[in-house]
Coordinates of C-alpha atoms in Angstrom, one line a residue:
X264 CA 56.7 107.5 132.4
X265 CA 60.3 107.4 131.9
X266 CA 60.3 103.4 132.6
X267 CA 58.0 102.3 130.2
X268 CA 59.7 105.2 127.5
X269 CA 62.6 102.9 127.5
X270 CA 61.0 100.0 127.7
X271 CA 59.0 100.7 124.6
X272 CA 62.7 102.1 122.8
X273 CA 64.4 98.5 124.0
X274 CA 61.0 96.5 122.8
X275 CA 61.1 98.3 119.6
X276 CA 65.0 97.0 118.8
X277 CA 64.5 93.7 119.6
X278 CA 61.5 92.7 117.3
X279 CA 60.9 89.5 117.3
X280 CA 64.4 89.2 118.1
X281 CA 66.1 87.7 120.9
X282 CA 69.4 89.2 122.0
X283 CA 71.9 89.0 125.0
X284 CA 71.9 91.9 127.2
X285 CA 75.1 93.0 126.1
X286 CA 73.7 93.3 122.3
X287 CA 70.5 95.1 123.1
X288 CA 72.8 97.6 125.1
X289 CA 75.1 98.0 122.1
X290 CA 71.8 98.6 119.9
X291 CA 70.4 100.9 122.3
X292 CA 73.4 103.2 122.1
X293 CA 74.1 103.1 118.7
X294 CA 70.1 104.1 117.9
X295 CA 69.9 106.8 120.8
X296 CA 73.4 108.4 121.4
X297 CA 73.2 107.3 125.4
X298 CA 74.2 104.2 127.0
X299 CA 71.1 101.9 128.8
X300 CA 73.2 102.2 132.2
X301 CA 73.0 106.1 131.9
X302 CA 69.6 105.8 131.2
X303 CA 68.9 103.5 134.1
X304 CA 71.3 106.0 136.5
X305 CA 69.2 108.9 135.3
X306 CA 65.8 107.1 136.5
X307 CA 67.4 105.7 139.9
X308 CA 65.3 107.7 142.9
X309 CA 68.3 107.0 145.4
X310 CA 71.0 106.1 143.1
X311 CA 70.7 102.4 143.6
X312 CA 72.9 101.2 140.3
X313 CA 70.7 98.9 138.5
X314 CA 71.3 96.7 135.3
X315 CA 69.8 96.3 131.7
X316 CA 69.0 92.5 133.8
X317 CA 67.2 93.9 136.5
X318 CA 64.8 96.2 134.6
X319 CA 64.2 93.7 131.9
X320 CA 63.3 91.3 134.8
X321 CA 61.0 94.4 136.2
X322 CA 59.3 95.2 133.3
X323 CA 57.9 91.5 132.4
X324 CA 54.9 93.4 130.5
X325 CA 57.4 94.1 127.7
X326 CA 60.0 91.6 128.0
X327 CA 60.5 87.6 128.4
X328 CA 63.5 85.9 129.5
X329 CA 64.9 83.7 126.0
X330 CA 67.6 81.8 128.2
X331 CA 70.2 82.9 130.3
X332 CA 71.5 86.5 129.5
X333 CA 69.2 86.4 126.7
X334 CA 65.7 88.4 126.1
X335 CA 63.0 88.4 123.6
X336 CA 59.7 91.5 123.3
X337 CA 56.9 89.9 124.6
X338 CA 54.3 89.5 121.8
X339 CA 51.4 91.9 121.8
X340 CA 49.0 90.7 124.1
X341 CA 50.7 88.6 126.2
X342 CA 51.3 89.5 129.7
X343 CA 52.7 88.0 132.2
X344 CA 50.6 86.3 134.7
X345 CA 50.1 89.0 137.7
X346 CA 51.7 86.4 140.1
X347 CA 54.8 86.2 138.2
X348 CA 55.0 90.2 138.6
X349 CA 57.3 91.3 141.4
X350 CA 55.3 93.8 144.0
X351 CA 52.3 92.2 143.4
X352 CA 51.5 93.2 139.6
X353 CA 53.2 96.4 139.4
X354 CA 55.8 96.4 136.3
X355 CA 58.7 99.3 137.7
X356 CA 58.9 98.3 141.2
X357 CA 58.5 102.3 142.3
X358 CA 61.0 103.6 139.9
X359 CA 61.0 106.5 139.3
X360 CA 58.3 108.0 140.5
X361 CA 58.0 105.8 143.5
X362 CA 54.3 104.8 142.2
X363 CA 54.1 101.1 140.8
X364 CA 52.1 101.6 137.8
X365 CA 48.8 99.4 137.7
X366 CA 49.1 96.7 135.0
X367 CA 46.1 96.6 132.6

């Protein structure tokens, strides 16, 4: 799914990095020719703006918050607790496809 594509592409930059948002963004669209934001417009349903923030903060089986503005790949085989998942354990909140994927 188109979510966890570029969550895998934005895991895949940071490493074991941690970056601000702004920097990730900047990697992203020197790597892939496209901005995150397009990217994130592309997969909006209702086109609801959202931002690099938001779907990091969506998809906490890939990232981790570092500090504020600031994000870090969560380390293979740690996933966030299913309580600390928004919608009850689902990681993309309905976007795209309006299907919360099942966490594994």
């Amino acid at each position: 799914d188109a979510a966890e594509q570029l969550a895998s592409q934005l895991k895949e930059l940071l490493r074991d990095r941690t970056m601000t948002f702004d920097q990730l963004a900047s990697v992203y669209s020197i790597r892939h020719g496209k901005s995150v934001s397009e990217r994130l417009k592309e997969m909006s349903r209702n086109g609801r703006p959202m931002t690099l923030g938001d779907f990091v903060a969506q998809m906490e089986d890939f990232f981790e918050a570092a500090g504020k503005n600031q994000v870090r790949a969560r380390a293979a085989g740690s996933i966030a607790p299913a309580d600390d998942r928004p919608f009850g354990g689902s990681s993309w909140a309905g976007y795209p496809s309006g299907e919360p994927s099942k966490a594994a």
